[in-house]
Tab-separated table of C-alpha atoms in Angstrom:
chain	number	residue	atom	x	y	z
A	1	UNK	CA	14.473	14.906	24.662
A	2	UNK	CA	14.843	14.060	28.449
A	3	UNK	CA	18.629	13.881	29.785
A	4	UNK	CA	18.271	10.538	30.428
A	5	UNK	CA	15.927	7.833	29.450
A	6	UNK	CA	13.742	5.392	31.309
A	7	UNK	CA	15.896	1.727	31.414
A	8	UNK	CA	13.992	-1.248	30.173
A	9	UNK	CA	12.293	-3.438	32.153
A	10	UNK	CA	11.483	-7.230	31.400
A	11	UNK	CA	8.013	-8.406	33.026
A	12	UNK	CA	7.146	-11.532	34.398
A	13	UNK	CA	3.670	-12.917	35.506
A	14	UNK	CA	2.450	-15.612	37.471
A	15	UNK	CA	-1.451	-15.608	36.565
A	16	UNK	CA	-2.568	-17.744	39.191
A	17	UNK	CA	-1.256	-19.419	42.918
A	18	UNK	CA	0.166	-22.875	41.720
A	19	UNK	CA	1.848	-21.283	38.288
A	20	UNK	CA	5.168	-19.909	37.419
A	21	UNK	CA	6.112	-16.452	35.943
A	22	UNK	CA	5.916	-15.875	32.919
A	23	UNK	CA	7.592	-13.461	30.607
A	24	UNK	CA	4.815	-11.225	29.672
A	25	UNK	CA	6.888	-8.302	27.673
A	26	UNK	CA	8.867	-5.241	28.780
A	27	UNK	CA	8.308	-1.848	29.577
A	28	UNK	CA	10.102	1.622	30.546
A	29	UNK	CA	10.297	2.832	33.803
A	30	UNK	CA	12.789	4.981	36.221
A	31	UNK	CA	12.599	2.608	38.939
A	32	UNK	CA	11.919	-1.267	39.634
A	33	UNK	CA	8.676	0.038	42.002
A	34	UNK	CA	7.833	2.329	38.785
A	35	UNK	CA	8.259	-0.560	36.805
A	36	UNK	CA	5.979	-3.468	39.063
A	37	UNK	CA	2.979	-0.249	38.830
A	38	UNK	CA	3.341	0.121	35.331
A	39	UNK	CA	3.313	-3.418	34.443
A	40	UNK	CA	-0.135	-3.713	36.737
A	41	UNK	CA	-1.651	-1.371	34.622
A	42	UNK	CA	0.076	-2.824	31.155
A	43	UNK	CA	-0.363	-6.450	31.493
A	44	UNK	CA	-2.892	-6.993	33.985
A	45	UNK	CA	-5.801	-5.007	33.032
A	46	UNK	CA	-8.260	-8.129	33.301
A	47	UNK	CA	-7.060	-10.088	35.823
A	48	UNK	CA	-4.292	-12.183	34.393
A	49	UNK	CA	-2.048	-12.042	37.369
A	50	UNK	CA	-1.340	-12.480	41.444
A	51	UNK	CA	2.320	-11.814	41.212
A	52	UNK	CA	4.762	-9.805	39.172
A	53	UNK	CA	8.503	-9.782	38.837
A	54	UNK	CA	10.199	-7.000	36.891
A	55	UNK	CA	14.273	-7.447	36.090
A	56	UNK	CA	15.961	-4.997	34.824
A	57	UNK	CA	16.922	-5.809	30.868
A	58	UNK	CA	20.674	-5.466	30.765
A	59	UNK	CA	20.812	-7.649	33.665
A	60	UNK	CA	19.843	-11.004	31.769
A	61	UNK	CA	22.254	-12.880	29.971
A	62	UNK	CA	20.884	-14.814	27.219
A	63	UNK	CA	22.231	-17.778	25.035
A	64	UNK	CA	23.297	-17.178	21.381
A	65	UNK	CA	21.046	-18.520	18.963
A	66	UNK	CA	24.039	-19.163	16.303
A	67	UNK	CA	25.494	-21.554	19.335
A	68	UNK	CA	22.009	-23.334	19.228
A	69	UNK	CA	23.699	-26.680	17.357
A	70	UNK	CA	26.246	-26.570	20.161
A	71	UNK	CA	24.002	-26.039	22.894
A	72	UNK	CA	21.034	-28.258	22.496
A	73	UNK	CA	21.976	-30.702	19.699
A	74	UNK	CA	24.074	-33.393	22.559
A	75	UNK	CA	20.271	-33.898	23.818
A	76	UNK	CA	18.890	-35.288	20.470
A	77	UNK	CA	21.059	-38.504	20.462
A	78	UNK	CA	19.957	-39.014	23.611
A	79	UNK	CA	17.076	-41.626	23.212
A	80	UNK	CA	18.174	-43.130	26.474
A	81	UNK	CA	17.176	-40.292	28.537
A	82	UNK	CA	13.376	-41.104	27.874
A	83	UNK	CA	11.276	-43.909	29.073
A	84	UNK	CA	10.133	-45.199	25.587
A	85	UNK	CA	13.629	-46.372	25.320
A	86	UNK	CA	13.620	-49.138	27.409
A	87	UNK	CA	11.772	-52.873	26.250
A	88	UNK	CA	9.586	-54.396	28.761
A	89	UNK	CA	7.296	-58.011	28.644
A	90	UNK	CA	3.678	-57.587	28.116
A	91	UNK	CA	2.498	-58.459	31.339
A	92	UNK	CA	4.214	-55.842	32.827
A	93	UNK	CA	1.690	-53.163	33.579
A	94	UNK	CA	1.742	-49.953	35.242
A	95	UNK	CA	5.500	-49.102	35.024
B	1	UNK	CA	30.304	-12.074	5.853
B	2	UNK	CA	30.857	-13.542	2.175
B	3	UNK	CA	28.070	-12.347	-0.183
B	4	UNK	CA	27.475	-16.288	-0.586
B	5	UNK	CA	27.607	-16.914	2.942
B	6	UNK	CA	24.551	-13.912	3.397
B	7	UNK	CA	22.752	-15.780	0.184
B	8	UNK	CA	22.816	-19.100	2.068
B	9	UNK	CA	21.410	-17.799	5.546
B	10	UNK	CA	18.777	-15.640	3.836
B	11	UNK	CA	17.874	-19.358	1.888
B	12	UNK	CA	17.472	-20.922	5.182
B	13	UNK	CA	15.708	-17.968	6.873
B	14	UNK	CA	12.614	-18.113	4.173
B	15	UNK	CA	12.511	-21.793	4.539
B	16	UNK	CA	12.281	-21.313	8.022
B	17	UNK	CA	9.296	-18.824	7.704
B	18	UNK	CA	7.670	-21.212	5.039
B	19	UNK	CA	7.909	-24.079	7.412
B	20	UNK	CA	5.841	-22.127	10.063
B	21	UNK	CA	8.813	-21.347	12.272
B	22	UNK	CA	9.354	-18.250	14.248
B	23	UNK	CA	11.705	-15.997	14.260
B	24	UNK	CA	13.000	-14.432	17.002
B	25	UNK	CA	14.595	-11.049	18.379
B	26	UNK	CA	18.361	-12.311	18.686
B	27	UNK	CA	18.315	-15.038	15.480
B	28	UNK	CA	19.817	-13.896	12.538
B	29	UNK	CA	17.702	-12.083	10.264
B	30	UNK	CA	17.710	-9.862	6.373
B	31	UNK	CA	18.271	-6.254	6.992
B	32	UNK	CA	15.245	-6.014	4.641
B	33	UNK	CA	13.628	-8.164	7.317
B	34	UNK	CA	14.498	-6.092	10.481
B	35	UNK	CA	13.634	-2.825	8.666
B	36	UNK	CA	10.169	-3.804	7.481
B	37	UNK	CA	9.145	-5.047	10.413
B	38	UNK	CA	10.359	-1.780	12.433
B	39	UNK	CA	8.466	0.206	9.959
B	40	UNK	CA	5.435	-1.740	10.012
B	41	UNK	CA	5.484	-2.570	13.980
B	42	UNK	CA	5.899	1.211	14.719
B	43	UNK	CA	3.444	2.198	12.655
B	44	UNK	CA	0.949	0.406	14.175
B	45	UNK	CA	2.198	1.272	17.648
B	46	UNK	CA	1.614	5.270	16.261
B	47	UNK	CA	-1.622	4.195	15.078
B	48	UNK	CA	-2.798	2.919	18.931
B	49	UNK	CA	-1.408	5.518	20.843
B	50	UNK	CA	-2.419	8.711	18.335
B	51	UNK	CA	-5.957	6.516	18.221
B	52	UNK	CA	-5.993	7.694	21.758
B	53	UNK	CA	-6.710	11.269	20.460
B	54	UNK	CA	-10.271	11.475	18.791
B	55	UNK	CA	-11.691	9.711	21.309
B	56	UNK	CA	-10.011	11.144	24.340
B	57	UNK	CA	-12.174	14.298	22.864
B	58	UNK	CA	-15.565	12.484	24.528
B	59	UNK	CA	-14.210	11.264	27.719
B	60	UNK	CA	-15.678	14.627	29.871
B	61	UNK	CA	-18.773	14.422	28.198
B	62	UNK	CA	-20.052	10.851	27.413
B	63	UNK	CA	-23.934	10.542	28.326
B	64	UNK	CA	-23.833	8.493	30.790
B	65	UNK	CA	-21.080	6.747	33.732
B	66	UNK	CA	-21.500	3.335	31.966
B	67	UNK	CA	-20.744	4.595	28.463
B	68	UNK	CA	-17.577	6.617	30.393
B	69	UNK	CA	-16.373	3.566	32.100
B	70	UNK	CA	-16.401	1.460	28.815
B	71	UNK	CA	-14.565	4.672	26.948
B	72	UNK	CA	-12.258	4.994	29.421
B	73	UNK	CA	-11.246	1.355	29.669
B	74	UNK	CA	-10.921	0.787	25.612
B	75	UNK	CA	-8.310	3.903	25.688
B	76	UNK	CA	-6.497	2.856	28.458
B	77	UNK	CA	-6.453	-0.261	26.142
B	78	UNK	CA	-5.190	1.592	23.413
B	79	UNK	CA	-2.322	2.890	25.094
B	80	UNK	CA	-1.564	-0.533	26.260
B	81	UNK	CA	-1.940	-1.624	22.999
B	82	UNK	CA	0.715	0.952	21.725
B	83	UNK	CA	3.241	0.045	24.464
B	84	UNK	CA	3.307	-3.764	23.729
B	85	UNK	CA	3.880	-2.769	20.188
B	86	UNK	CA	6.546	-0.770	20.601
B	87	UNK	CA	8.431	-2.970	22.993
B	88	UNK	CA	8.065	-5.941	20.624
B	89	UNK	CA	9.562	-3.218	18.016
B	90	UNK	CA	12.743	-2.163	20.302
B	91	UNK	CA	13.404	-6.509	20.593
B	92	UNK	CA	14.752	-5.488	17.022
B	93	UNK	CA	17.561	-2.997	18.572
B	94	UNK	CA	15.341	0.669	18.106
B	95	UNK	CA	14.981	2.472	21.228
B	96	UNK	CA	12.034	3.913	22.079
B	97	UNK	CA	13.238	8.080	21.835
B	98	UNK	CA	14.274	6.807	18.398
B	99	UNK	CA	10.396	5.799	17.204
B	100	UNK	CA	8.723	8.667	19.275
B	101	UNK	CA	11.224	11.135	16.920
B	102	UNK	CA	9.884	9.510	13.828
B	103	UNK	CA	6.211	10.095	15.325
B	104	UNK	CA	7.173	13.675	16.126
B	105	UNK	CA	9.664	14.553	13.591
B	106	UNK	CA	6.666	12.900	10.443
B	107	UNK	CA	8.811	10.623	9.144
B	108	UNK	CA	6.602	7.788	10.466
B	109	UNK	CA	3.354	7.088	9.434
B	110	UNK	CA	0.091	6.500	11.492
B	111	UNK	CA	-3.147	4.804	10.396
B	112	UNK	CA	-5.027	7.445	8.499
B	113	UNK	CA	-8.552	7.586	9.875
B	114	UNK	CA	-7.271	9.299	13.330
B	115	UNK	CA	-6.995	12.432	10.967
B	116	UNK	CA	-10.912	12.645	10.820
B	117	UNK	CA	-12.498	14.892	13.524
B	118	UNK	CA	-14.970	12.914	16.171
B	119	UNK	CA	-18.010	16.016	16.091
B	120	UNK	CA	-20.323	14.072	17.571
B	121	UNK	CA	-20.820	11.028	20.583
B	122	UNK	CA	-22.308	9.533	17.647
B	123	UNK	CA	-18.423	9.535	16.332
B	124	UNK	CA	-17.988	7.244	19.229
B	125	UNK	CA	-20.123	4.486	18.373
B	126	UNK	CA	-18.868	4.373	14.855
B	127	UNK	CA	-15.025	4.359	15.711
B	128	UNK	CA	-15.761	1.331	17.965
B	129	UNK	CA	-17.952	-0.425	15.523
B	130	UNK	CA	-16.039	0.457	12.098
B	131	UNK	CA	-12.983	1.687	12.876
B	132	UNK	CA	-12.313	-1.224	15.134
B	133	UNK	CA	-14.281	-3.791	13.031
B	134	UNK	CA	-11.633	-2.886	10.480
B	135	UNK	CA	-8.848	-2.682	12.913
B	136	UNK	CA	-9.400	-6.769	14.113
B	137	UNK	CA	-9.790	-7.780	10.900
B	138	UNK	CA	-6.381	-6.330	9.602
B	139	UNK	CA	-4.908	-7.975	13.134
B	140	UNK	CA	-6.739	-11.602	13.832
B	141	UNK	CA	-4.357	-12.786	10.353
B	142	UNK	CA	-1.015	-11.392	12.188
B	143	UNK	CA	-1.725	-13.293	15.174
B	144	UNK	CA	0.663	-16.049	12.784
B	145	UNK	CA	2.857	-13.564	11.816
B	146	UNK	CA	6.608	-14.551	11.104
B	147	UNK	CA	8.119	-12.034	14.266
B	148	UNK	CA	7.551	-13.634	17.503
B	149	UNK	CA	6.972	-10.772	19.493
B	150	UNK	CA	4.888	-9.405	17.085
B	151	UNK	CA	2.864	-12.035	16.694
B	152	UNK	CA	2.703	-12.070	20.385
B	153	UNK	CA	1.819	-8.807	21.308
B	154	UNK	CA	-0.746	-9.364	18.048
B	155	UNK	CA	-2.774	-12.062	20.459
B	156	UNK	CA	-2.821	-10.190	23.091
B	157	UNK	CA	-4.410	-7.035	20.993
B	158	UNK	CA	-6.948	-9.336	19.512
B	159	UNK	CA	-8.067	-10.721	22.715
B	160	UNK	CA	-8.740	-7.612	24.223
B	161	UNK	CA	-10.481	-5.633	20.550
B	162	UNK	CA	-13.806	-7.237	20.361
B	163	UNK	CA	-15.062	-5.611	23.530
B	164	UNK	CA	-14.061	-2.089	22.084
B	165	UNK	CA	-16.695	-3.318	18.857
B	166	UNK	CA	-19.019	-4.283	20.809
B	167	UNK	CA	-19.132	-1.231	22.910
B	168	UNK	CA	-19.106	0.908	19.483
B	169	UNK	CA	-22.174	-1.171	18.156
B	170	UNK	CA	-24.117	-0.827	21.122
B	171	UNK	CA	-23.656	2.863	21.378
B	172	UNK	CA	-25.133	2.865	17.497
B	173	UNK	CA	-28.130	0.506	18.466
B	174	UNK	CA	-28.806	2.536	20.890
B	175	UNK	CA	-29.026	5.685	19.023
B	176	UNK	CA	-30.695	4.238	15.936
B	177	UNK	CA	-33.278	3.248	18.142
B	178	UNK	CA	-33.570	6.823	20.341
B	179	UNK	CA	-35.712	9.600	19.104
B	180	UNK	CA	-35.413	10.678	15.531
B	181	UNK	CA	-32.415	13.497	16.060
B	182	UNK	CA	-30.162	10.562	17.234
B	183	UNK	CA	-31.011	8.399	14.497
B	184	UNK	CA	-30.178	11.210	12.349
B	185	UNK	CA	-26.905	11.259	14.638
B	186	UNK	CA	-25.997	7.560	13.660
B	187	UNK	CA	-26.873	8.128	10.532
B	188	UNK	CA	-24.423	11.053	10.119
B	189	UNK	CA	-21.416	9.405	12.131
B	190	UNK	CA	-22.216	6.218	9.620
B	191	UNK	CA	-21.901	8.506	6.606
B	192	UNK	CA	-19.162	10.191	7.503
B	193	UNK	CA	-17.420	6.977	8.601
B	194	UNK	CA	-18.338	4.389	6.173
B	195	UNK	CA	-15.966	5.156	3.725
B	196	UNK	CA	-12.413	6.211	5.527
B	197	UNK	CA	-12.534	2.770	7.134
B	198	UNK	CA	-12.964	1.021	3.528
B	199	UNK	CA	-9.828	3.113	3.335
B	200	UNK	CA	-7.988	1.934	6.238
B	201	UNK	CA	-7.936	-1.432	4.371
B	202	UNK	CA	-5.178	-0.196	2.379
B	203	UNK	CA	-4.857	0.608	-1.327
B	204	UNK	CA	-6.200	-1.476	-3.980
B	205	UNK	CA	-4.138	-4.426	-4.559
B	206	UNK	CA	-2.725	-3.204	-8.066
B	207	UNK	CA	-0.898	0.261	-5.659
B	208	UNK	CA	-0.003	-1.638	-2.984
B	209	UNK	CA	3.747	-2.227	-3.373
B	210	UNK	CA	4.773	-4.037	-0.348
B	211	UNK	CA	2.135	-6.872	-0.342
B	212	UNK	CA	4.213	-9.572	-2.066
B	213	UNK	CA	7.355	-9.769	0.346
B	214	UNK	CA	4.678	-9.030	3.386
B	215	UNK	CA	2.586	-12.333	2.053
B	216	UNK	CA	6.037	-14.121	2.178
B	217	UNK	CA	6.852	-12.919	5.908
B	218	UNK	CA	3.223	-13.289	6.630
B	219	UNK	CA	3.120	-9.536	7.734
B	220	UNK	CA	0.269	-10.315	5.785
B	221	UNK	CA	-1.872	-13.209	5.198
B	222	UNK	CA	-4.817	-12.126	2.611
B	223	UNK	CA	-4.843	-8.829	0.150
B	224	UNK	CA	-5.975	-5.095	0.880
B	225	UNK	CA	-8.929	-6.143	-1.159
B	226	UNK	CA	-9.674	-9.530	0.407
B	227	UNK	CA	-9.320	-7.471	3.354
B	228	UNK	CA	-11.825	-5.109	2.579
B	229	UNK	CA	-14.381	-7.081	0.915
B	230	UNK	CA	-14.780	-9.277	4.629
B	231	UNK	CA	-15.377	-6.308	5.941
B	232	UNK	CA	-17.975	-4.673	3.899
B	233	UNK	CA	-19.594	-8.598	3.821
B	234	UNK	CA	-20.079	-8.844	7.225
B	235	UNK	CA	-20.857	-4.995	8.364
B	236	UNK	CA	-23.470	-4.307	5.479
B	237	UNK	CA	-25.833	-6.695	7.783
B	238	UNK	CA	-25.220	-5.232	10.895
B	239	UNK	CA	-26.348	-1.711	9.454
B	240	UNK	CA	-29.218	-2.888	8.031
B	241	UNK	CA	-30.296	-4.966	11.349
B	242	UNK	CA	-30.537	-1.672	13.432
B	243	UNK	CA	-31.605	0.171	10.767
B	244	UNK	CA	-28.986	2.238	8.567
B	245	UNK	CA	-28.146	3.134	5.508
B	246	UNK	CA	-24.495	2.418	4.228
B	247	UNK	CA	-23.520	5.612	2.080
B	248	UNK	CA	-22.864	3.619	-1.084
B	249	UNK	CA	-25.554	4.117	-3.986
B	250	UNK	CA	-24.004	1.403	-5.630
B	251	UNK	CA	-24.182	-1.154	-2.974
B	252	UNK	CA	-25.917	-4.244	-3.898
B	253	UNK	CA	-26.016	-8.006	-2.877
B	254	UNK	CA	-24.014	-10.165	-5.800
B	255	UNK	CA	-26.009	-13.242	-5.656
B	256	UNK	CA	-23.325	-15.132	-7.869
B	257	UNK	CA	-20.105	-13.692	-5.609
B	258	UNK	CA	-21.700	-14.307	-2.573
B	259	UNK	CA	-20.901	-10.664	-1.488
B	260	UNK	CA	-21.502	-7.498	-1.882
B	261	UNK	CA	-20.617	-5.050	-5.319
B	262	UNK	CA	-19.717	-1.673	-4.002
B	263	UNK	CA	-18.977	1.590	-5.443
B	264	UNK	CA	-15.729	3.362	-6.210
B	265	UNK	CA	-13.933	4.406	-3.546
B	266	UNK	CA	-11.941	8.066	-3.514
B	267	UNK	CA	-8.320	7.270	-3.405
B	268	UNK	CA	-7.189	10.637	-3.851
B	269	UNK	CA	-8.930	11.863	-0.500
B	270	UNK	CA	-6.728	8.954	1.165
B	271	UNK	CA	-3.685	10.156	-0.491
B	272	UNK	CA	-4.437	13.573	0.633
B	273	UNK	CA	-5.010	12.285	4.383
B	274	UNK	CA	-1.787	10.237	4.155
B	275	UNK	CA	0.405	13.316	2.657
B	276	UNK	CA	-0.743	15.080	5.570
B	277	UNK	CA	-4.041	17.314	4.299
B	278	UNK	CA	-6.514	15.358	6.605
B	279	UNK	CA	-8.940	17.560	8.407
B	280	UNK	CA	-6.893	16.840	11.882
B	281	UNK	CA	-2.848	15.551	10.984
B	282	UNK	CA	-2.117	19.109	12.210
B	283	UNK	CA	-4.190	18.910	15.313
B	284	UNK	CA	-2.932	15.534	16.109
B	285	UNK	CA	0.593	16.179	16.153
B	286	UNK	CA	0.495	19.138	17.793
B	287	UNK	CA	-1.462	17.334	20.920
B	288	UNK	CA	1.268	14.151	20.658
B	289	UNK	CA	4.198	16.569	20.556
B	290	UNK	CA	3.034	18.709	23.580
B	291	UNK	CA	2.375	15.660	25.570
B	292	UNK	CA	5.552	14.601	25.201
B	293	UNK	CA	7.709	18.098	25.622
B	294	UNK	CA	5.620	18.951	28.525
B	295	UNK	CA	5.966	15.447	29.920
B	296	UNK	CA	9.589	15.773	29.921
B	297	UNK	CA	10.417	17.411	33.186
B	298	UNK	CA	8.289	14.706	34.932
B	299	UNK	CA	10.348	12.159	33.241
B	300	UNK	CA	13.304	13.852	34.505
B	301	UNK	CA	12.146	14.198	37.891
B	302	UNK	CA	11.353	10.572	37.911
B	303	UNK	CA	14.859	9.208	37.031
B	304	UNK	CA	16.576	11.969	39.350
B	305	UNK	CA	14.444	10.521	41.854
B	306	UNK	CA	15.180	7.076	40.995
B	307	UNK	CA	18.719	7.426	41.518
B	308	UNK	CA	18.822	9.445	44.533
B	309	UNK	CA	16.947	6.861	45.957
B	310	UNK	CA	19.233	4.213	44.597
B	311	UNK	CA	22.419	6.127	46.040
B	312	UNK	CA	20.738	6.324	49.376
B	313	UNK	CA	20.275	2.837	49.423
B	314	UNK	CA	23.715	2.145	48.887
B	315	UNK	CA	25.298	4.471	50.999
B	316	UNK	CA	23.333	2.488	53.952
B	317	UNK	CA	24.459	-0.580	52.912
B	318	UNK	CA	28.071	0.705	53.383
């Protein structure tokens, strides 16, 4: 077994000029270059991207799922927020 | 945790399954849970990347550059296929070293049929056709699977599978159509074929112990049997339409079933496969475990790069 192991890498796609990344998966690689040539051949076989990022796993930070109720229960209550909320006449059109 | 406390979450994790809702790598999941799925997600990664193997055996001597392109391609698949599997395995905290040691060491399983030897470019027309015939109908159902990353990487195997059938089939029409020594050729890779990838189904559904919690994860979505039956329904045609016999005496249309009857299949020669007496286990673990010893200095050599590189870059930046 090697000394030291490839680190993770998460992958990110953009599939076409006008889109956003998107997290496509992960993969192993020694370096970020190693990693942006590996994903081209992993996740872009048939065209499915113009652009790839590739971050480094232990470098993203994500939210705790058992904090969920916490975290994204405030915007429920919220009807307020959305334009359904709000009564207009009839003859208003176009708003 | 209380034992209560653990009761209550595992209450609300089925419901959430029932209710169509995915789980994810960091939500809170049954040990049970995390285990089957890192057996069963593994295994299937083994299965794609030892796949690799009987077919790699045709690469320098396919007839012709456009059956080599297609070859080439659905391996290079394969391996892609085994490397979204096993990162949607790792989401559930195994590293990678750990799975390849199970490969290596025996302790994981593989599917089966890559234990049969490919003697023939015949061989190559009938993995594609059968062997992956068999393969998307055990994956299009897991597509829904609970596991979001499985399910995931599940869609993106699917999508890319029906071109490695296709290829398979035409290969076979092409042969059953060819001069009377290559029909004999389809013929024989059919035969020889036909009935490991009834096997590949799984065991009947009386021997198959893990099918009950799998329905409730929906690791799996219809029976071994179920299973096996759509795929003897909808392959006996395609034999017959380019002309070839399925090796199965007792074969015959139930006009009442709507499907076909078929004959008794030879679940000890599966067993035997699976324990490790297959014509090629040895073979095949000897080529996986050289690849990877004799990979290992490049690996090295990599990283060591990797960081000198990185230390240069920071000494600069000084």
């Amino acid at each position: 077994m090697g000394t030291k192991n490839w680190p993770l890498w998460e992958i990110f796609v953009r599939s076409k000029n006008g889109l956003e990344h998107r997290h496509f998966g992960s993969l192993h690689a020694a370096d970020a270059e190693m990693a942006i040539e590996n994903a081209r051949d992993v996740y872009t076989r048939r065209n499915e991207g113009v652009s790839i990022w590739v971050v480094e796993s232990k470098n993203i930070t994500a939210s705790n799922p058992e904090h969920n109720g916490e975290m994204f229960e405030p915007a429920q209550d919220k009807v307020y927020r959305h334009p359904t909320f709000y009564e207009l006449p009839d003859e208003v059109k176009y708003m | 945790m209380s034992e209560e406390q653990i009761k209550n979450l595992e209450e609300q994790f089925e419901a959430r399954i029932a209710r169509d809702e995915k789980i994810e790598p960091k939500d809170w999941m049954p040990e049970k849970y995390r285990q089957t799925h890192i057996r069963q997600i593994s295994q299937h990664a083994h299965s794609e990347v030892v796949g690799m193997l009987p077919e790699g055996n045709w690469i320098t001597r396919a007839p012709s550059l456009r059956r080599k392109v297609a070859l080439l391609a659905k391996i290079q698949d394969e391996a892609g296929h085994g490397l979204y599997l096993y990162s949607a395995c790792e989401t559930l905290g195994v590293s990678r070293d750990e799975l390849y040691d199970q490969l290596h060491s025996g302790k994981a399983k593989y599917s089966s049929i890559f234990n049969y030897p490919t003697i023939t470019w015949a061989d190559m027309g009938a993995i594609g056709w059968l062997v992956d015939g068999a393969a998307i109908i055990n994956q299009v159902p897991l597509c829904n699977t609970s596991f979001g990353p499985y399910a995931r990487a599940m869609v993106r195997v699917c999508k890319e599978e029906s071109f490695h059938q296709r290829q398979g089939y035409e290969i076979m029409i092409k042969l059953a159509n060819g001069t009377p020594e290559q029909k004999d050729m389809a013929q024989d890779a059919l035969n020889r074929w036909w009935w490991p990838s009834l096997m590949m189904l799984g065991p009947t559904d009386a021997e198959s112990i893990h099918t009950e919690q799998s329905m409730k994860w929906k690791l799996k979505r219809k029976s071994n049997d179920d299973l096996r039956q759509q795929f003897i329904d909808q392959t006996v045609p395609q034999a017959h339409l380019i002309g070839l016999t399925i090796p199965d005496p007792d074969l015959k249309w139930n006009e009442e079933k709507g499907s076909y009857d078929f004959g008794p299949i030879d679940w000890d020669e599966f067993w035997q496969v699976v324990k490790g007496h297959g014509p090629c286990n040895k073979e095949r673990m000897k080529a996986r475990v050289e690849a990877w010893e004799e990979g290992e200095w490049v690996r090295d050599a990599a990283m060591a790069y990797a960081e000198k590189q990185k230390e240069r870059k920071e000494k600069q930046a000084v």
